[in-house]
Amino acid sequence: MKTEDINSFFEKVEKSSNIVLFVHQNPDGDAIGAALTLGNLLNKLNKNVDIVSPNKFPTFLSWMIGSENIIVFSEQADVVKFKMENADMLVALDFNAFTRVGNSLGEILANSQVYKVIFDHHLEPDKGFDLYFSKIKSSSTSEIMYEVISKSNYFHLFDNEMAENIYVGIMTDTGSFSYSCNNVSTYNAVADLMRFNIDGEAIHRKVYDTYSENRMRLLGLCLSERLVVLPEYSASYIHLSKSDLSKYGYQTGDSEGVVNYGLSIQKINFTALFTERENKIRISFRSKGLFDVNKFARTHFNGGGHRNASGADSFDSLEETVEKFENLLKLYKYDLNF
Ligand code: 5GP
Ligand code: MN
């Protein structure tokens, strides 16, 4: 992160009164963690700060202090538009494409003439921002946020609550330190956070040990009935229909993490989760090693993400989407057997 960029960010902050922060649709611990941290810091600098989420976020993050003030665009579009019109700065957190906040909000954000900053760790961020804190090698946007704040003149304002939020972001985006974290900087950042007296073990429990009975049983269904393993392609996938979800009283976030189980099988290098939503099929892809699921999602499903974790939407039926996926596997057979 360039010192001159950090300085120009805070110079612009100093001149601003109203700042609006944006997280991506279905925000995760990283997006919310980074947003709450920056929000706290800006509050301490006496700025009017609003955090906007395109839609409701999972209840397993609702314990995070300040999350109750997040404005949900799908519920309060007019409020968000008003705030954006009166803002001096707009900040995008944890997404690389305007469409990741939904088409309607994405268009407003892309066309806004207000000074725009992005903090993100995804490949190929959209053009149109005035200042980029984009680092693909970083475990998470939260780690980038920590780096920027710790190298700024405002690090003395960093506190225990911000350290907790950053920890949530790094922990959730690395699958509890199991991927995207083979680097010294992530562990150095975490060591620093520990100095702010955070309880990493308690945070882990608050995020992960909060399943409802329904959510746990839905996971049971996924593993026993909806998992398909294709050893000839070193691949697997899980498919969930609308009726599966309604049978288990699906709540936002209930399928979070389910996709990873498909990769926990020996010799499986590529997995997908297909979830039937109201008017689309939501897809998550995960891979091991060099198989690039960002490229796979972009090329075949108009999605994207990182090399080992990506996502996309399909507007075909669940059956057609799964069939397309199975057919595509044939093309990648030799890339997948490693
Ligand atoms: P998830 O499977 O957890 O929803 O997404 C995995 C990763 O892929 C996330 O880091 C997310 O940013 C990215 N991603 C998910 N869906 C999309 C999409 O539709 N388009 C793009 N460009 N990236 C996505
Ligand atoms: Mn992230």
XYZ file of C-alpha atoms in Angstrom, residues 82-203:
122
model
C -30.354 10.739 -0.440
C -27.195 9.903 1.518
C -25.284 9.286 -1.711
C -26.376 12.604 -3.211
C -25.155 14.431 -0.133
C -21.921 12.509 0.303
C -18.398 13.857 -0.109
C -16.902 10.400 -0.453
C -18.123 6.907 -1.350
C -16.111 3.861 -0.311
C -16.480 0.373 -1.818
C -15.444 -2.473 0.445
C -14.634 -6.034 -0.560
C -15.947 -6.061 -4.123
C -14.342 -5.485 -7.506
C -17.356 -4.925 -9.764
C -20.173 -2.386 -9.425
C -22.634 -5.165 -10.213
C -21.668 -6.860 -6.918
C -23.941 -4.418 -5.077
C -26.827 -5.373 -7.372
C -27.699 -3.824 -10.723
C -29.761 -0.913 -9.456
C -27.431 0.296 -6.672
C -24.421 -0.612 -8.827
C -25.572 1.716 -11.576
C -26.097 4.617 -9.160
C -22.666 4.002 -7.643
C -20.928 3.701 -11.016
C -22.529 6.898 -12.342
C -22.059 8.963 -9.191
C -19.657 11.905 -9.588
C -18.742 11.807 -5.883
C -15.091 10.905 -5.044
C -14.891 7.098 -4.960
C -12.435 4.895 -3.117
C -12.138 1.116 -3.217
C -10.606 -1.288 -0.690
C -10.552 -4.788 -2.124
C -8.583 -7.985 -2.685
C -10.281 -9.371 -5.789
C -8.756 -9.547 -9.253
C -9.338 -6.861 -11.849
C -11.288 -4.159 -10.010
C -13.655 -2.105 -12.186
C -12.432 1.202 -13.558
C -14.146 4.326 -12.277
C -12.725 4.730 -8.770
C -10.580 7.739 -7.879
C -8.376 5.858 -5.422
C -7.550 2.143 -5.224
C -6.428 0.097 -2.239
C -6.443 -3.131 -4.188
C -4.162 -6.007 -3.240
C -4.896 -9.457 -4.601
C -2.301 -11.158 -2.398
C -3.999 -9.950 0.761
C -6.045 -12.507 2.717
C -8.955 -10.105 3.007
C -10.177 -6.556 2.653
C -9.997 -6.385 6.445
C -6.258 -7.087 6.328
C -5.875 -4.290 3.739
C -7.901 -1.988 5.988
C -5.650 -2.820 8.939
C -2.549 -2.163 6.831
C -3.848 1.225 5.679
C -4.877 2.344 9.176
C -1.704 1.043 10.823
C 0.444 2.960 8.332
C -1.585 6.156 8.694
C -1.264 8.991 11.171
C -4.471 7.813 12.842
C -3.311 4.462 14.195
C -3.491 5.862 17.749
C -7.303 5.784 17.312
C -7.337 2.039 16.573
C -8.996 0.189 19.443
C -10.180 -3.184 20.724
C -13.494 -3.027 18.854
C -11.792 -2.319 15.532
C -9.307 -5.120 16.222
C -12.233 -7.526 16.766
C -13.820 -6.471 13.487
C -10.586 -6.893 11.541
C -10.098 -10.314 13.160
C -13.588 -11.402 12.045
C -12.724 -10.357 8.486
C -9.406 -12.186 8.333
C -10.730 -15.274 10.134
C -13.808 -15.677 7.914
C -12.039 -14.946 4.609
C -9.304 -17.487 5.341
C -11.700 -20.229 6.501
C -10.282 -19.903 10.036
C -6.713 -19.665 8.743
C -6.905 -22.584 6.344
C -6.543 -20.820 2.953
C -5.368 -17.508 1.424
C -3.149 -16.938 4.433
C 0.231 -18.491 3.616
C 2.006 -15.243 4.166
C 3.824 -13.481 6.945
C 1.764 -10.305 6.682
C -1.522 -11.975 7.638
C -0.054 -13.526 10.794
C 1.783 -10.315 11.640
C -1.504 -8.433 11.397
C -3.215 -11.025 13.612
C -0.375 -10.844 16.150
C -0.866 -7.065 16.238
C -4.615 -7.516 16.769
C -3.951 -9.780 19.761
C -2.125 -6.857 21.382
C -5.479 -5.060 21.443
C -6.767 -7.674 23.885
C -9.145 -9.451 21.572
C -10.385 -12.967 22.378
C -9.905 -14.836 19.096
C -11.368 -18.048 20.469
C -14.553 -16.332 21.640
C -14.889 -14.538 18.297
